[in-house]
PDB file of C-alpha atoms in Angstrom:
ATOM      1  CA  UNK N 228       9.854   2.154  13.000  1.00 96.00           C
ATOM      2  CA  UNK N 229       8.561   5.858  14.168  1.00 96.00           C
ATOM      3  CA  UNK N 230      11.060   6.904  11.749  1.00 97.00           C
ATOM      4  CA  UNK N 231       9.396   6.076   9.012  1.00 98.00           C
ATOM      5  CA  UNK N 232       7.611   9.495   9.444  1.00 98.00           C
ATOM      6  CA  UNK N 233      11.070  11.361   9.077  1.00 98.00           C
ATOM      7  CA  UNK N 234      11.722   8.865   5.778  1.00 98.00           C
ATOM      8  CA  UNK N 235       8.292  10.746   4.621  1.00 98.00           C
ATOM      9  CA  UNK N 236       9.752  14.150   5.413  1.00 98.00           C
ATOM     10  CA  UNK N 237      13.170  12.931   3.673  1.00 98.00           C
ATOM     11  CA  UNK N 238      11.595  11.875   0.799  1.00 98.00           C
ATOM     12  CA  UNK N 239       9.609  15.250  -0.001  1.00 98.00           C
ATOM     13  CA  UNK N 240      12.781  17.016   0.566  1.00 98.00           C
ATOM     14  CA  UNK N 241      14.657  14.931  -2.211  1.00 98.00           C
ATOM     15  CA  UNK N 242      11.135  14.910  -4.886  1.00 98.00           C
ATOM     16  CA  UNK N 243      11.985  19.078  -4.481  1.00 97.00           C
ATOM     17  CA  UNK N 244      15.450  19.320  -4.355  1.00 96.00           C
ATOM     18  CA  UNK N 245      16.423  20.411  -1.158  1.00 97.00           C
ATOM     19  CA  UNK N 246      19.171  19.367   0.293  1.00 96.00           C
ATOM     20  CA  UNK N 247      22.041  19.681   3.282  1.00 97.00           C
ATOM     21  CA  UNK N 248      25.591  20.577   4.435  1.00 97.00           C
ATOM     22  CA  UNK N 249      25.467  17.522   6.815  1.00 98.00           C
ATOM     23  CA  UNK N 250      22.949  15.050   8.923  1.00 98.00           C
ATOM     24  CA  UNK N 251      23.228  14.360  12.214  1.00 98.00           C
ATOM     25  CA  UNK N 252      21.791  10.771  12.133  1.00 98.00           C
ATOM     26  CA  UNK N 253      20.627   8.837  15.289  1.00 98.00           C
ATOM     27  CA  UNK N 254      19.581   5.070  15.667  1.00 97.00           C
ATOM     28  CA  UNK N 255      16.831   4.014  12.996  1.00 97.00           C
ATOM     29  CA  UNK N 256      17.420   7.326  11.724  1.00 97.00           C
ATOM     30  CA  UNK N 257      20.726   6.045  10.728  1.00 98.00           C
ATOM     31  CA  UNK N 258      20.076   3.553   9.292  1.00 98.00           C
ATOM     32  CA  UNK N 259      16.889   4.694   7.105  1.00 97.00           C
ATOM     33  CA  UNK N 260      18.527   8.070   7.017  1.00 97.00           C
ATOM     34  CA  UNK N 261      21.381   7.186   4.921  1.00 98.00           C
ATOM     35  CA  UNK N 262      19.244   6.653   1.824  1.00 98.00           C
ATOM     36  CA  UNK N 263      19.402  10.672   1.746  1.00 98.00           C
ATOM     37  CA  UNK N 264      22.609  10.964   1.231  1.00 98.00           C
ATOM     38  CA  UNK N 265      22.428   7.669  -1.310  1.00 98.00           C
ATOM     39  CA  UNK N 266      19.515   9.785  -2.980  1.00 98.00           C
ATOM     40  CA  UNK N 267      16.771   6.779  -3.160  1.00 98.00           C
ATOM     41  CA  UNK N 268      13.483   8.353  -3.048  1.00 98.00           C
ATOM     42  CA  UNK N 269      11.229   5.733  -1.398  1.00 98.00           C
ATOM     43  CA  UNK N 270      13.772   3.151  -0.585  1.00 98.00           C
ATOM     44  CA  UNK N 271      13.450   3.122   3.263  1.00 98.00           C
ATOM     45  CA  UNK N 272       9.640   2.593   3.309  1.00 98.00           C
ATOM     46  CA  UNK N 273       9.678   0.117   0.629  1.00 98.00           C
ATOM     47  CA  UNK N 274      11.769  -2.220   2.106  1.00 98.00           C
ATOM     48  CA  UNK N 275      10.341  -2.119   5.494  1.00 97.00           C
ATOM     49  CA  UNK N 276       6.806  -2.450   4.171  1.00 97.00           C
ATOM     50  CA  UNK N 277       7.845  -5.168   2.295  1.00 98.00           C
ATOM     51  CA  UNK N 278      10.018  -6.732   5.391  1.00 97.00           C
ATOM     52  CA  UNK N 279       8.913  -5.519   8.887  1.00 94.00           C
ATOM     53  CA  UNK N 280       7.182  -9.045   9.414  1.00 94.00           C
ATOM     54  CA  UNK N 281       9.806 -11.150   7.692  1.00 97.00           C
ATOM     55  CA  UNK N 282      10.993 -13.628  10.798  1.00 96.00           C
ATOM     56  CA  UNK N 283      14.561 -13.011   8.625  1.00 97.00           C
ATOM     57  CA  UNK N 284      14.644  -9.262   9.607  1.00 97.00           C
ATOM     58  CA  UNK N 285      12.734  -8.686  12.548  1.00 96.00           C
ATOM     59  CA  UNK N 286      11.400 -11.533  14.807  1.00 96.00           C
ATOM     60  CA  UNK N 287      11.697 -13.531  18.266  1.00 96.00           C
ATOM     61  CA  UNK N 288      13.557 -16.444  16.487  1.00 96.00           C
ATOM     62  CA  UNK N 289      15.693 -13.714  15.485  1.00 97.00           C
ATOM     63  CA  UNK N 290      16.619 -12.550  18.621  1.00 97.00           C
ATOM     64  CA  UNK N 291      16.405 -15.771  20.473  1.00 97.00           C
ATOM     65  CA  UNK N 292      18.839 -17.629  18.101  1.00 96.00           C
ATOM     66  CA  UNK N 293      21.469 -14.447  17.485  1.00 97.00           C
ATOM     67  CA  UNK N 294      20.818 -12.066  20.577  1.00 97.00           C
ATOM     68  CA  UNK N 295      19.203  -9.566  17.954  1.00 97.00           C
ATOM     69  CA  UNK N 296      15.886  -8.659  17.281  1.00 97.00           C
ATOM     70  CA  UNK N 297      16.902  -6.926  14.262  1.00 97.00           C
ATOM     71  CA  UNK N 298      19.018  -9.836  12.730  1.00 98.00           C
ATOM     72  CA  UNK N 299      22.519  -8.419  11.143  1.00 97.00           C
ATOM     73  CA  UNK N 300      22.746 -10.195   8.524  1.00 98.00           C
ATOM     74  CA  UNK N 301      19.762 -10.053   6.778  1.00 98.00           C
ATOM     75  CA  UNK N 302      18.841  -6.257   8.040  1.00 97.00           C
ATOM     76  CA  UNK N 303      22.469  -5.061   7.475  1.00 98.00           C
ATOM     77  CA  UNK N 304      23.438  -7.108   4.298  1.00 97.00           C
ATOM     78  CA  UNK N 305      21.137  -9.390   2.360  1.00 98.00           C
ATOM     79  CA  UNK N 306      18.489  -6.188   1.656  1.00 98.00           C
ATOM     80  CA  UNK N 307      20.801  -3.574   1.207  1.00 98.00           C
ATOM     81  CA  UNK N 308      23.353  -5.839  -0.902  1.00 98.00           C
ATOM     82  CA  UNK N 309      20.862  -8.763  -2.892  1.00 98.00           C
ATOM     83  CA  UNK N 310      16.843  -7.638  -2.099  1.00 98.00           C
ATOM     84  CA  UNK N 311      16.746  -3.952  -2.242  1.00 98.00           C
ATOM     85  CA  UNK N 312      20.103  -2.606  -3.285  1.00 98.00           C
ATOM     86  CA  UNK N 313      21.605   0.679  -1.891  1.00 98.00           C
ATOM     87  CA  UNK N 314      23.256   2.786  -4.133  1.00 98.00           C
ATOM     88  CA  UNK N 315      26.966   2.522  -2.245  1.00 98.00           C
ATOM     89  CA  UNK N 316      28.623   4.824  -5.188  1.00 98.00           C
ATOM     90  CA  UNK N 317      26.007   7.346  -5.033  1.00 98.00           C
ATOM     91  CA  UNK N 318      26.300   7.651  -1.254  1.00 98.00           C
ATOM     92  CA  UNK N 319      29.801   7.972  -1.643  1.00 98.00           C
ATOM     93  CA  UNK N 320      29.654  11.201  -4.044  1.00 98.00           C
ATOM     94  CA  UNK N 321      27.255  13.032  -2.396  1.00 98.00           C
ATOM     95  CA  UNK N 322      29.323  15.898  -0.598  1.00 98.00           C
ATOM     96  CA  UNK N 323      27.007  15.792   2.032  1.00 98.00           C
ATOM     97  CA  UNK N 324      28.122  15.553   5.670  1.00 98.00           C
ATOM     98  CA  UNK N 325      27.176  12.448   7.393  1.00 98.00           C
ATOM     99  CA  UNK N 326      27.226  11.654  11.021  1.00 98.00           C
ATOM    100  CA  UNK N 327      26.218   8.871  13.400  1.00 98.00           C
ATOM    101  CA  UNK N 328      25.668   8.846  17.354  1.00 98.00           C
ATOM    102  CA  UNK N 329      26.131   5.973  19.191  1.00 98.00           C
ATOM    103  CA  UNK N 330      26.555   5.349  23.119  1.00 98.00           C
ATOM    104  CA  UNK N 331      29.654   4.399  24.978  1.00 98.00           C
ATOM    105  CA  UNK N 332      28.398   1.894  27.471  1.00 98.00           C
ATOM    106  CA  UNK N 333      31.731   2.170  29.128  1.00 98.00           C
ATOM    107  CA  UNK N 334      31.326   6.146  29.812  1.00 98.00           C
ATOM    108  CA  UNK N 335      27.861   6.227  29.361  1.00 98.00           C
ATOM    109  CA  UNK N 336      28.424   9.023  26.600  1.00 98.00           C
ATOM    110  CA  UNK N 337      27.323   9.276  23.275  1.00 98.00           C
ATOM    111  CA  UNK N 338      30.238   9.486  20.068  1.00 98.00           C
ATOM    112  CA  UNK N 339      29.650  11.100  16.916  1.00 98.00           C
ATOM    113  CA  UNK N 340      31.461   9.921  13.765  1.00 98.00           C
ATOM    114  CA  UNK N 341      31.079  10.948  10.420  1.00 98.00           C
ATOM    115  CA  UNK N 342      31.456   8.637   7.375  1.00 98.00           C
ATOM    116  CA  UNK N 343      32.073   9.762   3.984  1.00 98.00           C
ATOM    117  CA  UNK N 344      31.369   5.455   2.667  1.00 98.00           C
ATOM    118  CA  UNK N 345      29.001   3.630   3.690  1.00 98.00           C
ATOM    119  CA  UNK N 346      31.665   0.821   4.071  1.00 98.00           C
ATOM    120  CA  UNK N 347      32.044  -2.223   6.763  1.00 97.00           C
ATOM    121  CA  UNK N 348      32.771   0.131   9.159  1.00 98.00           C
ATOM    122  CA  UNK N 349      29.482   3.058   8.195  1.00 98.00           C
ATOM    123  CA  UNK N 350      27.212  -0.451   8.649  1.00 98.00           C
ATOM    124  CA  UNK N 351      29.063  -1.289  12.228  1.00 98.00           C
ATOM    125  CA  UNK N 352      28.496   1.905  13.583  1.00 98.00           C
ATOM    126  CA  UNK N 353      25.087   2.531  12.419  1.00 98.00           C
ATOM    127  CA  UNK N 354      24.285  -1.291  13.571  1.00 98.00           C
ATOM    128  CA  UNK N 355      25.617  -0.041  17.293  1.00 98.00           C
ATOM    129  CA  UNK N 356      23.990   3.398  17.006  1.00 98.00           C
ATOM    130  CA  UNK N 357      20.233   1.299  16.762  1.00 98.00           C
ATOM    131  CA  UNK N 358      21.208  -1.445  18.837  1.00 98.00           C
ATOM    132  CA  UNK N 359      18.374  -0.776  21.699  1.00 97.00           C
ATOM    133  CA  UNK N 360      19.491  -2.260  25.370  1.00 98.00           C
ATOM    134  CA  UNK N 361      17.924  -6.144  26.398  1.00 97.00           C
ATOM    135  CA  UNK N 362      16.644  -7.043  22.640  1.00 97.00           C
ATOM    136  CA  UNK N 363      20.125  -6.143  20.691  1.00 98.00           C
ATOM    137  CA  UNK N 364      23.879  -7.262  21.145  1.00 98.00           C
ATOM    138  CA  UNK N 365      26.490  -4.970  22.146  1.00 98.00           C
ATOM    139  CA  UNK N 366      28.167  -3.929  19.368  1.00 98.00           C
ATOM    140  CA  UNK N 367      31.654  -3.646  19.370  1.00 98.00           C
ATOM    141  CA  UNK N 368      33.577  -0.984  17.093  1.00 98.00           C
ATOM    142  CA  UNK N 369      37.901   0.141  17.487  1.00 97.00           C
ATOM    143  CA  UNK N 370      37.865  -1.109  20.809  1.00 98.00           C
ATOM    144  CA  UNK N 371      34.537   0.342  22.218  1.00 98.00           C
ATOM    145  CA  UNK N 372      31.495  -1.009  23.338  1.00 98.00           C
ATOM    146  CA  UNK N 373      28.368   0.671  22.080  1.00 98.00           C
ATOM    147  CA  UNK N 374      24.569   0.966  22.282  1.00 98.00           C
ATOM    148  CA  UNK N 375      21.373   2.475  21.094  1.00 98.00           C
ATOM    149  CA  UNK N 376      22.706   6.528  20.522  1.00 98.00           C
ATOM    150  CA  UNK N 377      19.450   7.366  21.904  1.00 98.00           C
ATOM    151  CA  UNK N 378      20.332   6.417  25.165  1.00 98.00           C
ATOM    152  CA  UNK N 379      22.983   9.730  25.439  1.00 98.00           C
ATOM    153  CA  UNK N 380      21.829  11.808  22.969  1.00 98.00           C
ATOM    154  CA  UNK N 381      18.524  11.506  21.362  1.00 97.00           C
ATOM    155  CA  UNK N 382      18.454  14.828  19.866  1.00 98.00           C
ATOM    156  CA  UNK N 383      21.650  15.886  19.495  1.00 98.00           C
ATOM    157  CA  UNK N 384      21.174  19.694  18.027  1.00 98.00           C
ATOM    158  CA  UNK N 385      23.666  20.918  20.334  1.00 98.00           C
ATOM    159  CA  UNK N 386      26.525  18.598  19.314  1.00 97.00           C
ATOM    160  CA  UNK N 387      25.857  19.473  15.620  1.00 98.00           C
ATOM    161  CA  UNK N 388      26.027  23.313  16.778  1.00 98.00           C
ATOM    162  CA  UNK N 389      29.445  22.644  18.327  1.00 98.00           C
ATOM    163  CA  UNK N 390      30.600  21.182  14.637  1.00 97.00           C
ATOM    164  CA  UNK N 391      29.680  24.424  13.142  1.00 97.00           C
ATOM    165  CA  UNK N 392      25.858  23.956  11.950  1.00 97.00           C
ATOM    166  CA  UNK N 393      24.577  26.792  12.888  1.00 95.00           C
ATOM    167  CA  UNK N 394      21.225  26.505  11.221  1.00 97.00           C
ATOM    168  CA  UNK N 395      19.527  23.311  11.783  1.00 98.00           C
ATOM    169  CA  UNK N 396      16.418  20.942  11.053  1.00 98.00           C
ATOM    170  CA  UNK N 397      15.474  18.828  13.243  1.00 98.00           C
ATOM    171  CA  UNK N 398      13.004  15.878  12.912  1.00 98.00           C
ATOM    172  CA  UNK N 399      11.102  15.046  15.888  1.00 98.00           C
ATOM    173  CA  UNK N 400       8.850  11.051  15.887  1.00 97.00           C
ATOM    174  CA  UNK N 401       7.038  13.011  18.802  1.00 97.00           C
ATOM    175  CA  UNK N 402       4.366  15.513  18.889  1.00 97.00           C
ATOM    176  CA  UNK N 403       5.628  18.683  20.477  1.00 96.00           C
ATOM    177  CA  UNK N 404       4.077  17.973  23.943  1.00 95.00           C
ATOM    178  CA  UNK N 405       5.549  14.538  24.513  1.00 97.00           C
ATOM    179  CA  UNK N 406       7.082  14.215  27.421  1.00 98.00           C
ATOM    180  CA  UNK N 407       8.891  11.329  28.103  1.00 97.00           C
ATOM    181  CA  UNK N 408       9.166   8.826  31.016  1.00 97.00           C
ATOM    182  CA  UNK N 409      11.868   7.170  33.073  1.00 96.00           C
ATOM    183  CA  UNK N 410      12.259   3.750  31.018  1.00 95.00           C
ATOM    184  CA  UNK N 411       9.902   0.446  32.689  1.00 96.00           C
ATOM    185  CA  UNK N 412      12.992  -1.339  32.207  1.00 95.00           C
ATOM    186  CA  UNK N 413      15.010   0.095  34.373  1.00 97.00           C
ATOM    187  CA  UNK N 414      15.176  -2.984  36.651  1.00 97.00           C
ATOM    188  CA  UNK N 415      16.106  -5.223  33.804  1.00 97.00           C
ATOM    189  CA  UNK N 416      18.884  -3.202  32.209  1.00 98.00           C
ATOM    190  CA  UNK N 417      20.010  -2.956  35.952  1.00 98.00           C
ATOM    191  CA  UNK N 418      20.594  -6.510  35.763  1.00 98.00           C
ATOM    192  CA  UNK N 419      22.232  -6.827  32.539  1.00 98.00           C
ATOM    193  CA  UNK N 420      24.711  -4.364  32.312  1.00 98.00           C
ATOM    194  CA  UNK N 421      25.018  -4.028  36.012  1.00 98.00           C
ATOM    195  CA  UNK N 422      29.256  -4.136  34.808  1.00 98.00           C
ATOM    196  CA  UNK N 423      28.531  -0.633  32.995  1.00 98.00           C
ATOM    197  CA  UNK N 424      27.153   1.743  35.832  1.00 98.00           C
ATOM    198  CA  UNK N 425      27.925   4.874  33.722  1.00 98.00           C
ATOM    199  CA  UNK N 426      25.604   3.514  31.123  1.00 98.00           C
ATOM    200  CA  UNK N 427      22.935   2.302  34.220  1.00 98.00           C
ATOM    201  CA  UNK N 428      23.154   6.259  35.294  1.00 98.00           C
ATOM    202  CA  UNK N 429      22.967   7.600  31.595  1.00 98.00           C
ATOM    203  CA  UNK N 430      19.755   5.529  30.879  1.00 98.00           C
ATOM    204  CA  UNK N 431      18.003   6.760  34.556  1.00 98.00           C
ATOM    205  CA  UNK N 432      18.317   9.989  33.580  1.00 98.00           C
ATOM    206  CA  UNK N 433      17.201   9.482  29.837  1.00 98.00           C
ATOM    207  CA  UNK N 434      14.202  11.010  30.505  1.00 98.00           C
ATOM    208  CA  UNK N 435      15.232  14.224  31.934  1.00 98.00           C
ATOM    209  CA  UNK N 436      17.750  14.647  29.449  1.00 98.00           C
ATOM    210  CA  UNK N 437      15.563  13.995  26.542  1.00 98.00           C
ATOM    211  CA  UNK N 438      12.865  16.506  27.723  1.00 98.00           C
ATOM    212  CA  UNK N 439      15.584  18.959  28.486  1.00 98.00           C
ATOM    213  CA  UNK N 440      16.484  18.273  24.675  1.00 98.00           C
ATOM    214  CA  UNK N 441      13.379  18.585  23.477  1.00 98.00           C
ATOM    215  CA  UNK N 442      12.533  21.984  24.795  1.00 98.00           C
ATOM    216  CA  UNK N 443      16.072  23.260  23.520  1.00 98.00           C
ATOM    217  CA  UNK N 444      15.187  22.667  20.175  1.00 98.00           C
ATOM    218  CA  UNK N 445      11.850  24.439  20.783  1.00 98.00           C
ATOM    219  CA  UNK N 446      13.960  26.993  22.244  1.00 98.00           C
ATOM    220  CA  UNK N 447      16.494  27.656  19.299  1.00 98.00           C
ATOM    221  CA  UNK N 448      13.459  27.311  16.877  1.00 98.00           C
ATOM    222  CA  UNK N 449      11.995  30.205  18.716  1.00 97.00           C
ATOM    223  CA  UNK N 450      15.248  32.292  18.163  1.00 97.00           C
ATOM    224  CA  UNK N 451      14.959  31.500  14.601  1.00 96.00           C
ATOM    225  CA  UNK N 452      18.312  29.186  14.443  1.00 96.00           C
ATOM    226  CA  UNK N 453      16.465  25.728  14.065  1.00 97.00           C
ATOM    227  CA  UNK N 454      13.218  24.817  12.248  1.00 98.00           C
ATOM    228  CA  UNK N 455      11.614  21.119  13.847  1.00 98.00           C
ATOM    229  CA  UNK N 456       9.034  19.221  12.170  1.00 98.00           C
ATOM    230  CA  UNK N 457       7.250  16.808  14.009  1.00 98.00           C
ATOM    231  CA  UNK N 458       4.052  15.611  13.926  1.00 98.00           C
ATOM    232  CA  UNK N 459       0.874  16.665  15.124  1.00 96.00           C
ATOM    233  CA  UNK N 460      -0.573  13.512  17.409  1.00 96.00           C
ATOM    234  CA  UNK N 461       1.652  10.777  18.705  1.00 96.00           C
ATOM    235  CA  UNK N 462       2.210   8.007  15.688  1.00 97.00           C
ATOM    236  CA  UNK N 463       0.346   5.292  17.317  1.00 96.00           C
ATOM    237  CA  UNK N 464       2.642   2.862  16.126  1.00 95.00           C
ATOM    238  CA  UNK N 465       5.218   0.481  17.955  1.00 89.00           C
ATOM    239  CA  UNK N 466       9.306   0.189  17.438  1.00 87.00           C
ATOM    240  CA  UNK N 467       9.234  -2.764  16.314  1.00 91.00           C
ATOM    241  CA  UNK N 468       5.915  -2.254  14.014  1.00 95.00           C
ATOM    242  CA  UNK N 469       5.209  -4.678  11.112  1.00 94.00           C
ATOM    243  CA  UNK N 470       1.695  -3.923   9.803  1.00 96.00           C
ATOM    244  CA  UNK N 471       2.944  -2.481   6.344  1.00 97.00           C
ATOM    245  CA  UNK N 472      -0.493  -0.137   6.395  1.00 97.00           C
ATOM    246  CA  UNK N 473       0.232   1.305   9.219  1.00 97.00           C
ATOM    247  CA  UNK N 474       3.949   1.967   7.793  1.00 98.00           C
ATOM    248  CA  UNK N 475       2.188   3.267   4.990  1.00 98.00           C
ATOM    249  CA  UNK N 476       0.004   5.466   6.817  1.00 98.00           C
ATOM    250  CA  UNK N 477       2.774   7.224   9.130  1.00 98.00           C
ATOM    251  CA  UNK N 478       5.062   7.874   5.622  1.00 98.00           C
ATOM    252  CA  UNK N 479       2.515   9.805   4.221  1.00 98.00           C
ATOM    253  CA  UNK N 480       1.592  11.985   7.286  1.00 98.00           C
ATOM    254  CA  UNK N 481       5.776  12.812   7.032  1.00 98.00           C
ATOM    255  CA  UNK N 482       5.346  13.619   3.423  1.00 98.00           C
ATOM    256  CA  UNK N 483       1.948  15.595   4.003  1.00 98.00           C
ATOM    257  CA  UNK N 484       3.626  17.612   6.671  1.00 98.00           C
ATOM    258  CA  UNK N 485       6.751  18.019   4.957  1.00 98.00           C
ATOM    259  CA  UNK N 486       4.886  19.573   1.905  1.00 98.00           C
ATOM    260  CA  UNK N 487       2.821  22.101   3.924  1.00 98.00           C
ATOM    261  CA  UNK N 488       5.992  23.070   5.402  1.00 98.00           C
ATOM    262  CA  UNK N 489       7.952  23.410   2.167  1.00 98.00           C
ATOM    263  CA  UNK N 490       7.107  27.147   1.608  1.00 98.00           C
ATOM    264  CA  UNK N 491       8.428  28.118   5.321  1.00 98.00           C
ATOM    265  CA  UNK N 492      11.484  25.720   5.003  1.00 98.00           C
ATOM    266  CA  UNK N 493      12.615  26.931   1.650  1.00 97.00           C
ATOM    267  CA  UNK N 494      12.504  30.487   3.260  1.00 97.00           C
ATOM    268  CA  UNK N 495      14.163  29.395   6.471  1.00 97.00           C
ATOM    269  CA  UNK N 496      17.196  27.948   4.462  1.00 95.00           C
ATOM    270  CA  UNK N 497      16.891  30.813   1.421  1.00 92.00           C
ATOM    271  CA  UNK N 498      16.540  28.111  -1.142  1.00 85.00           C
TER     272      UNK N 498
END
């Protein structure tokens, strides 16, 4: 739900027209993410203000009756197909690039593919690249076996670089000083996928990775390549958050940061 801040920053960006070759989506930012590219201002936040404590799309029964906190049908059908439709056609048209990391539990790598439909197959992969490790099911996709993409990659500038993007934004959830630790449940996801070691070894080094991530980014915004918005403090806000004020109230510091920005960013790009 921290990524409700970069729905903020999205939205701001659509209200003044700017827009993208392509999008390098990971997890949640998948799957609120794609309402860029679908063009519907205000979707993401709507819906999860209005949802975040339904026991149909996030809950404990949820997850104790399915294996899923986040529950697949509802979250990946009923609101984007009956509640709160998503504009499938309008995704479709926009020429914008469109990408999605996810994490081979088998090599313990992260896999980027890019969808021009959000079709069957768009929803599958985006439903593996959130699917965190203990409270979601594996999700399996051509053969694979996949996880949360911000196990491997969480910020996956350089892979976008190596398609070609040479000049990048990047949204951050984090303040600029975050550092992150090694995962408390290190133990536990030992346990349950102790028949993936490559994916054991990819999440105890998350946290060195991710900070060595982090301070690329910093790095190539430096050298005037990438331009990062993130906030100023940390969000105060968990994943899994359902207090619809406090969704509220992270949105709007994306769009309020996102507008002070827009002078800088429009120069950046030359738009």
């Amino acid at each position: 739900m921290r990524v409700i801040f970069s729905c903020g920053v999205l939205d701001v960006f659509m209200e003044s027209g700017v827009e993208f070759d392509g999008m390098m989506t990971v997890s949640a930012g998948a799957c609120f993410g794609c309402n860029f590219k679908s063009r519907q201002i205000g979707r993401a936040v709507r819906f999860n203000m209005q949802y975040a404590g339904d026991k149909r799309y996030c809950s404990w029964r949820s997850f104790f009756k399915t294996g899923n906190l986040f529950n697949k049908e509802f979250a990946y059908h009923t609101i984007p197909e009956k509640l709160d439709l998503f504009d499938f056609d309008a995704f479709r048209k926009n020429p914008v690039e469109f990408y999605i990391a996810a994490t081979n539990i088998e090599s313990g790598k992260a896999e980027f593919k890019k969808f021009d439909e959000c079709d069957e197959r768009c929803l599958e992969f985006m439903r593996a690249s959130a699917a965190m490790p203990i409270v979601q099911q594996i999700v399996d996709f051509d053969g694979r076996k996949y996880l949360d993409g911000g196990i491997a990659d969480s910020i996956p500038l350089k892979a976008f670089e190596d398609m070609g993007f040479d000049r990048n934004l990047v949204i951050l959830t984090q303040p600029k000083n975050f550092v992150k630790e090694k995962n408390p449940l290190l133990p536990l996801i030992r346990l349950k996928y102790h028949k993936y070691p490559n994916l054991i070894k990819t999440v105890e080094n998350r946290h060195k990775v991710y900070n060595e991530e982090t301070k690329y980014v910093f790095d190539q915004a430096k050298s005037g390549s990438c331009f990062v918005i993130c906030p100023d403090s940390p969000l105060g806000i968990s994943r899994a958050e359902k207090n619809p004020d406090e969704l509220k109230r992270i949105y709007e510091m994306g769009r309020r940061i996102a507008l002070l920005k827009l002078p800088e960013i429009r120069k950046f790009f030359s738009i």
